[in-house]
Amino acid sequence: MNSLFDLTGRIALVTGSSRGIGNALARALADAGATVVLNGLSPERLKAAEAAMAADYAPGRVHSCAFDVTDDAAAASGIAWVEENVGPLEILVNNAGIQHRVPMLELDVKDWERVISTDLTSAFLVGREAARHMIPRGRGKVINICSVQTDLARPTIAPYIAAKGGLRNLTRAMTAEWAASGLQINGIAPGYIHTEMTQNLVDDAEFNSWILGRTPANRWGTVQDLAGPAVWLASSGSDFVNGQTIFIDGGMTVVV
Ligand code: NAP
């Protein structure tokens, strides 16, 4: 592998990586040489994901730590566990996220707050804790998983749109405060990616044909499409890339 993109010996935590995009990103970082720590809410699902992944890599390359990314104290002890049991955290991917679809006039404030705290506040809590360890070492990569809804709105997903838009600006705020200490903080904004979270949309013939027509590449994205950009932003190949959000969406956000 080109040494610019080699992650050998680097320790990465990917939140929400028991399945879906997070799991694929964890595998992409491990394929580039990183030692990875998986995270999720459900300990059973996380242990199963760890066992499945560990079978594909050398012993000691795959770990897991279940904690709720919306809980300040849990995020702090999760990061402390990684530092003590795996080693110095160099790469954090803030990926955990949820969706909640309901028209805004019927949206309960509890659901608004649940989405905002999972999709936005979590990146502040886990990111702040990781940065407290990275800054004294003078190096670290934080990748915040945004969305095309960072830039574009649609009906029925108001809290998700607000959270993902906020996450892009949080990426800039982290850059403003931490870049001088040697950290690079960037965002990846995936387009419509076929995962468990979007299976109902793929199965909806009308929505599916709207997506294909609306995407210049004329297809859904795959988790594999996100691997290269994630490895790049986690590697030394992006050491002067600061505060950017990279859209990986088959061109959706550049056309009307
Ligand atoms: P997913 O398949 O539903 O997986 C979500 C993951 O997040 C699971 O591992 C889940 O853990 C974890 N999680 C949820 N709440 C958590 C919490 N409070 N604490 C810790 N972990 C938590 O989701 P996905 O489709 O892969 O999406 C992943 C990210 O990509 C999200 O930020 C999403 O907004 C973004 N994204 C997705 C798409 C898409 O098309 N799928 C497009 C753009 C952006 P458990 O398994 O324990 O529940």
Short mmCIF file of C-alpha atoms and ligand atoms in Angstrom, two decimals:
data_model
loop_
_atom_site.label_atom_id
_atom_site.label_comp_id
_atom_site.label_asym_id
_atom_site.label_seq_id
_atom_site.Cartn_x
_atom_site.Cartn_y
_atom_site.Cartn_z
CA MET A 1 0.00 0.00 0.00
CA ASN A 2 1.13 3.56 -0.70
CA SER A 3 2.54 4.69 2.66
CA LEU A 4 0.44 7.90 2.49
CA PHE A 5 -2.68 5.78 3.02
CA ASP A 6 -1.19 3.12 5.28
CA LEU A 7 -2.92 2.99 8.70
CA THR A 8 -0.77 0.22 10.16
CA GLY A 9 -0.48 0.58 13.94
CA ARG A 10 -3.08 3.35 14.19
CA ILE A 11 -6.02 2.87 16.54
CA ALA A 12 -9.48 3.79 15.28
CA LEU A 13 -12.86 3.98 17.04
CA VAL A 14 -15.95 3.93 14.82
CA THR A 15 -19.18 4.72 16.67
CA GLY A 16 -22.30 2.84 15.58
CA SER A 17 -20.27 0.12 13.86
CA SER A 18 -22.19 -3.00 14.87
CA ARG A 19 -23.84 -2.86 11.43
CA GLY A 20 -24.46 -0.73 8.34
CA ILE A 21 -22.12 2.05 7.19
CA GLY A 22 -20.13 2.11 10.45
CA ASN A 23 -19.30 -1.58 10.18
CA ALA A 24 -18.16 -1.13 6.56
CA LEU A 25 -16.03 1.88 7.53
CA ALA A 26 -14.42 -0.10 10.37
CA ARG A 27 -13.55 -2.85 7.88
CA ALA A 28 -12.15 -0.31 5.41
CA LEU A 29 -9.87 1.17 8.11
CA ALA A 30 -8.81 -2.33 9.22
CA ASP A 31 -8.06 -3.29 5.59
CA ALA A 32 -5.75 -0.25 5.45
CA GLY A 33 -3.93 -1.56 8.56
CA ALA A 34 -5.70 0.10 11.51
CA THR A 35 -6.56 -1.64 14.76
CA VAL A 36 -10.27 -0.95 15.18
CA VAL A 37 -12.68 -0.61 18.07
CA LEU A 38 -16.32 -1.24 17.22
CA ASN A 39 -19.12 0.51 19.13
CA GLY A 40 -22.88 0.24 19.37
CA LEU A 41 -25.72 0.30 21.86
CA SER A 42 -26.74 -3.36 21.93
CA PRO A 43 -23.93 -5.43 23.58
CA GLU A 44 -25.19 -8.64 21.94
CA ARG A 45 -25.19 -7.20 18.41
CA LEU A 46 -21.78 -5.63 19.05
CA LYS A 47 -20.19 -8.87 20.31
CA ALA A 48 -21.56 -10.72 17.26
CA ALA A 49 -20.13 -8.01 14.95
CA GLU A 50 -16.76 -8.18 16.75
CA ALA A 51 -16.62 -11.97 16.43
CA ALA A 52 -17.55 -11.84 12.74
CA MET A 53 -14.89 -9.24 12.01
CA ALA A 54 -12.16 -10.71 14.23
CA ALA A 55 -12.28 -13.90 12.18
CA ASP A 56 -11.00 -11.93 9.16
CA TYR A 57 -8.02 -10.18 10.81
CA ALA A 58 -4.96 -11.03 12.90
CA PRO A 59 -5.49 -11.45 16.69
CA GLY A 60 -5.71 -8.12 18.55
CA ARG A 61 -6.78 -6.08 15.50
CA VAL A 62 -10.50 -5.94 16.37
CA HIS A 63 -12.02 -4.82 19.69
CA SER A 64 -15.39 -3.58 20.84
CA CYS A 65 -16.73 -1.20 23.44
CA ALA A 66 -20.50 -0.77 23.92
CA PHE A 67 -21.59 2.66 25.09
CA ASP A 68 -24.35 5.17 24.44
CA VAL A 69 -22.85 8.05 22.41
CA THR A 70 -25.52 10.42 23.74
CA ASP A 71 -24.41 9.92 27.35
CA ASP A 72 -21.60 12.27 28.45
CA ALA A 73 -20.24 9.99 31.21
CA ALA A 74 -20.54 6.85 29.06
CA ALA A 75 -18.66 8.54 26.20
CA ALA A 76 -15.86 9.55 28.60
CA SER A 77 -15.51 6.05 30.04
CA GLY A 78 -15.71 4.51 26.55
CA ILE A 79 -12.80 6.63 25.30
CA ALA A 80 -10.87 5.95 28.55
CA TRP A 81 -11.41 2.20 28.01
CA VAL A 82 -9.95 2.44 24.49
CA GLU A 83 -6.92 4.42 25.70
CA GLU A 84 -6.22 1.98 28.56
CA ASN A 85 -6.98 -1.33 26.87
CA VAL A 86 -6.19 -0.83 23.18
CA GLY A 87 -3.84 2.17 23.04
CA PRO A 88 -3.70 5.84 22.00
CA LEU A 89 -6.72 6.72 19.90
CA GLU A 90 -5.67 8.33 16.60
CA ILE A 91 -8.80 8.06 14.47
CA LEU A 92 -12.39 8.71 15.57
CA VAL A 93 -15.31 8.22 13.19
CA ASN A 94 -18.51 9.78 14.58
CA ASN A 95 -20.96 7.60 12.66
CA ALA A 96 -23.76 6.53 15.06
CA GLY A 97 -27.05 7.96 13.90
CA ILE A 98 -30.79 7.42 13.77
CA GLN A 99 -33.67 8.56 11.60
CA HIS A 100 -37.28 9.41 12.54
CA ARG A 101 -39.82 10.15 9.81
CA VAL A 102 -42.92 12.17 10.70
CA PRO A 103 -44.36 15.48 9.43
CA MET A 104 -43.15 18.40 11.57
CA LEU A 105 -46.67 19.38 12.71
CA GLU A 106 -46.97 15.92 14.31
CA LEU A 107 -43.40 15.77 15.62
CA ASP A 108 -43.08 15.27 19.38
CA VAL A 109 -40.30 17.26 21.05
CA LYS A 110 -38.97 14.04 22.65
CA ASP A 111 -38.38 12.58 19.18
CA TRP A 112 -36.80 15.85 18.02
CA GLU A 113 -34.41 15.71 21.00
CA ARG A 114 -33.65 12.00 20.53
CA VAL A 115 -32.53 12.56 16.92
CA ILE A 116 -30.58 15.74 17.71
CA SER A 117 -28.76 14.08 20.59
CA THR A 118 -27.90 10.92 18.63
CA ASP A 119 -26.96 12.59 15.33
CA LEU A 120 -25.34 15.82 16.57
CA THR A 121 -24.67 16.10 20.32
CA SER A 122 -22.97 12.67 20.28
CA ALA A 123 -20.25 13.96 17.92
CA PHE A 124 -19.55 16.80 20.37
CA LEU A 125 -19.46 14.45 23.39
CA VAL A 126 -17.32 11.67 21.87
CA GLY A 127 -15.26 14.15 19.80
CA ARG A 128 -14.48 16.36 22.80
CA GLU A 129 -13.39 13.34 24.86
CA ALA A 130 -11.21 11.98 22.04
CA ALA A 131 -9.67 15.42 21.46
CA ARG A 132 -8.74 15.68 25.15
CA HIS A 133 -6.39 12.74 24.52
CA MET A 134 -5.33 13.64 20.95
CA ILE A 135 -4.43 17.31 21.52
CA PRO A 136 -1.56 16.68 24.00
CA ARG A 137 -0.14 14.15 21.51
CA GLY A 138 -0.36 16.69 18.66
CA ARG A 139 -2.13 14.39 16.20
CA GLY A 140 -5.53 12.88 15.45
CA LYS A 141 -8.20 12.45 12.79
CA VAL A 142 -11.91 12.98 13.41
CA ILE A 143 -14.39 12.08 10.67
CA ASN A 144 -18.00 13.15 11.19
CA ILE A 145 -20.54 11.21 9.12
CA CYS A 146 -22.93 13.77 7.68
CA SER A 147 -25.47 13.27 4.84
CA VAL A 148 -26.81 14.95 1.72
CA GLN A 149 -29.34 16.31 4.24
CA THR A 150 -26.43 18.37 5.56
CA ASP A 151 -27.20 20.57 2.53
CA LEU A 152 -30.65 19.57 1.24
CA ALA A 153 -34.06 19.32 2.90
CA ARG A 154 -36.98 16.90 2.39
CA PRO A 155 -40.33 16.72 4.13
CA THR A 156 -40.81 14.55 7.29
CA ILE A 157 -37.19 14.42 8.54
CA ALA A 158 -36.74 17.85 10.14
CA PRO A 159 -34.63 16.82 13.16
CA TYR A 160 -32.31 14.76 10.95
CA ILE A 161 -31.82 17.72 8.58
CA ALA A 162 -31.16 20.08 11.49
CA ALA A 163 -28.72 17.64 13.09
CA LYS A 164 -26.78 16.85 9.91
CA GLY A 165 -26.55 20.54 8.96
CA GLY A 166 -25.30 21.22 12.48
CA LEU A 167 -22.75 18.43 12.18
CA ARG A 168 -21.12 20.16 9.20
CA ASN A 169 -20.74 23.35 11.22
CA LEU A 170 -19.57 21.40 14.28
CA THR A 171 -16.85 20.01 11.97
CA ARG A 172 -15.84 23.61 11.23
CA ALA A 173 -16.01 24.59 14.92
CA MET A 174 -13.78 21.66 15.91
CA THR A 175 -11.36 22.73 13.17
CA ALA A 176 -11.32 26.31 14.46
CA GLU A 177 -10.33 25.14 17.94
CA TRP A 178 -8.26 21.98 17.38
CA ALA A 179 -6.52 22.17 13.96
CA ALA A 180 -3.57 24.14 15.37
CA SER A 181 -2.91 21.19 17.71
CA GLY A 182 -2.33 18.87 14.75
CA LEU A 183 -5.84 17.41 14.46
CA GLN A 184 -7.71 17.15 11.15
CA ILE A 185 -11.50 17.14 11.47
CA ASN A 186 -13.54 16.53 8.33
CA GLY A 187 -16.96 15.27 7.33
CA ILE A 188 -18.14 12.61 4.89
CA ALA A 189 -21.62 13.23 3.51
CA PRO A 190 -22.95 10.01 1.97
CA GLY A 191 -25.76 10.15 -0.54
CA TYR A 192 -28.47 7.50 -0.51
CA ILE A 193 -26.68 4.32 0.55
CA HIS A 194 -28.35 0.93 0.54
CA THR A 195 -28.28 -0.31 4.19
CA GLU A 196 -30.76 -1.63 6.79
CA MET A 197 -31.65 2.02 7.55
CA THR A 198 -32.77 2.59 3.93
CA GLN A 199 -34.13 -0.88 3.01
CA ASN A 200 -37.74 0.38 3.23
CA LEU A 201 -36.87 3.16 0.74
CA VAL A 202 -35.18 0.74 -1.66
CA ASP A 203 -38.31 -1.44 -1.50
CA ASP A 204 -40.59 1.53 -2.26
CA ALA A 205 -40.82 1.48 -6.10
CA GLU A 206 -41.85 5.13 -6.39
CA PHE A 207 -39.09 6.41 -4.09
CA ASN A 208 -36.53 4.12 -5.70
CA SER A 209 -37.22 5.47 -9.18
CA TRP A 210 -37.11 9.05 -7.81
CA ILE A 211 -33.63 8.34 -6.36
CA LEU A 212 -32.34 6.88 -9.62
CA GLY A 213 -33.67 9.87 -11.60
CA ARG A 214 -32.31 12.37 -9.06
CA THR A 215 -28.78 10.85 -8.96
CA PRO A 216 -26.51 11.59 -11.95
CA ALA A 217 -24.71 8.26 -11.33
CA ASN A 218 -28.18 6.59 -11.66
CA ARG A 219 -27.77 4.20 -8.74
CA TRP A 220 -27.87 3.87 -4.97
CA GLY A 221 -24.49 4.15 -3.27
CA THR A 222 -22.91 1.15 -1.59
CA VAL A 223 -20.99 1.10 1.68
CA GLN A 224 -17.92 0.24 -0.38
CA ASP A 225 -18.21 3.63 -2.11
CA LEU A 226 -17.39 5.28 1.24
CA ALA A 227 -14.28 3.18 1.97
CA GLY A 228 -11.72 5.12 -0.10
CA PRO A 229 -12.70 8.59 1.17
CA ALA A 230 -12.74 7.31 4.78
CA VAL A 231 -9.25 5.79 4.50
CA TRP A 232 -8.00 9.00 2.85
CA LEU A 233 -9.40 11.23 5.62
CA ALA A 234 -8.02 8.87 8.30
CA SER A 235 -4.55 8.79 6.74
CA SER A 236 -1.50 11.04 6.34
CA GLY A 237 -2.72 11.64 2.76
CA SER A 238 -5.13 14.28 4.14
CA ASP A 239 -2.87 16.08 6.62
CA PHE A 240 -3.71 19.58 5.22
CA VAL A 241 -7.43 18.90 4.68
CA ASN A 242 -9.22 20.76 7.47
CA GLY A 243 -12.90 21.31 8.20
CA GLN A 244 -14.20 20.03 4.85
CA THR A 245 -17.30 17.95 4.25
CA ILE A 246 -16.88 15.64 1.25
CA PHE A 247 -20.12 14.66 -0.52
CA ILE A 248 -20.12 11.08 -1.81
CA ASP A 249 -23.50 11.05 -3.46
CA GLY A 250 -23.17 10.12 -7.14
CA GLY A 251 -23.57 13.82 -7.92
CA MET A 252 -27.00 14.31 -6.28
CA THR A 253 -26.14 17.62 -4.59
CA VAL A 254 -24.72 19.26 -7.72
CA VAL A 255 -27.85 18.99 -9.89
CA VAL A 256 -31.47 20.17 -9.66
P1 NAP B 1 -27.83 1.73 10.89
O1 NAP B 1 -27.62 0.59 9.93
O2 NAP B 1 -29.19 1.98 11.42
O3 NAP B 1 -26.80 1.55 12.12
C1 NAP B 1 -26.78 2.50 13.16
C2 NAP B 1 -25.65 2.18 14.11
O4 NAP B 1 -25.62 3.20 15.12
C3 NAP B 1 -25.81 0.86 14.85
O5 NAP B 1 -24.55 0.26 15.04
C4 NAP B 1 -26.41 1.30 16.19
O6 NAP B 1 -26.13 0.41 17.28
C5 NAP B 1 -25.67 2.60 16.40
N1 NAP B 1 -26.31 3.49 17.35
C6 NAP B 1 -27.53 4.10 17.27
N2 NAP B 1 -27.74 4.86 18.36
C7 NAP B 1 -26.64 4.76 19.15
C8 NAP B 1 -26.24 5.29 20.39
N3 NAP B 1 -27.05 6.14 21.07
N4 NAP B 1 -25.04 4.95 20.91
C9 NAP B 1 -24.20 4.10 20.23
N5 NAP B 1 -24.52 3.56 19.04
C10 NAP B 1 -25.72 3.88 18.51
O7 NAP B 1 -27.38 3.13 10.23
P2 NAP B 1 -26.60 3.45 8.84
O8 NAP B 1 -27.59 3.50 7.73
O9 NAP B 1 -25.41 2.55 8.70
O10 NAP B 1 -26.14 4.95 9.11
C11 NAP B 1 -24.92 5.23 9.76
C12 NAP B 1 -24.64 6.73 9.67
O11 NAP B 1 -24.59 7.13 8.30
C13 NAP B 1 -25.70 7.61 10.33
O12 NAP B 1 -25.08 8.72 10.94
C14 NAP B 1 -26.56 8.05 9.17
O13 NAP B 1 -27.21 9.25 9.43
C15 NAP B 1 -25.50 8.22 8.10
N6 NAP B 1 -26.02 8.15 6.73
C16 NAP B 1 -26.67 7.04 6.27
C17 NAP B 1 -27.13 7.03 4.95
C18 NAP B 1 -27.79 5.83 4.35
O14 NAP B 1 -28.23 5.91 3.19
N7 NAP B 1 -27.88 4.71 5.06
C19 NAP B 1 -26.94 8.15 4.12
C20 NAP B 1 -26.30 9.27 4.66
C21 NAP B 1 -25.84 9.26 5.95
P3 NAP B 1 -27.13 -0.83 17.65
O15 NAP B 1 -26.87 -1.86 16.58
O16 NAP B 1 -26.71 -1.26 18.99
O17 NAP B 1 -28.53 -0.26 17.60
#
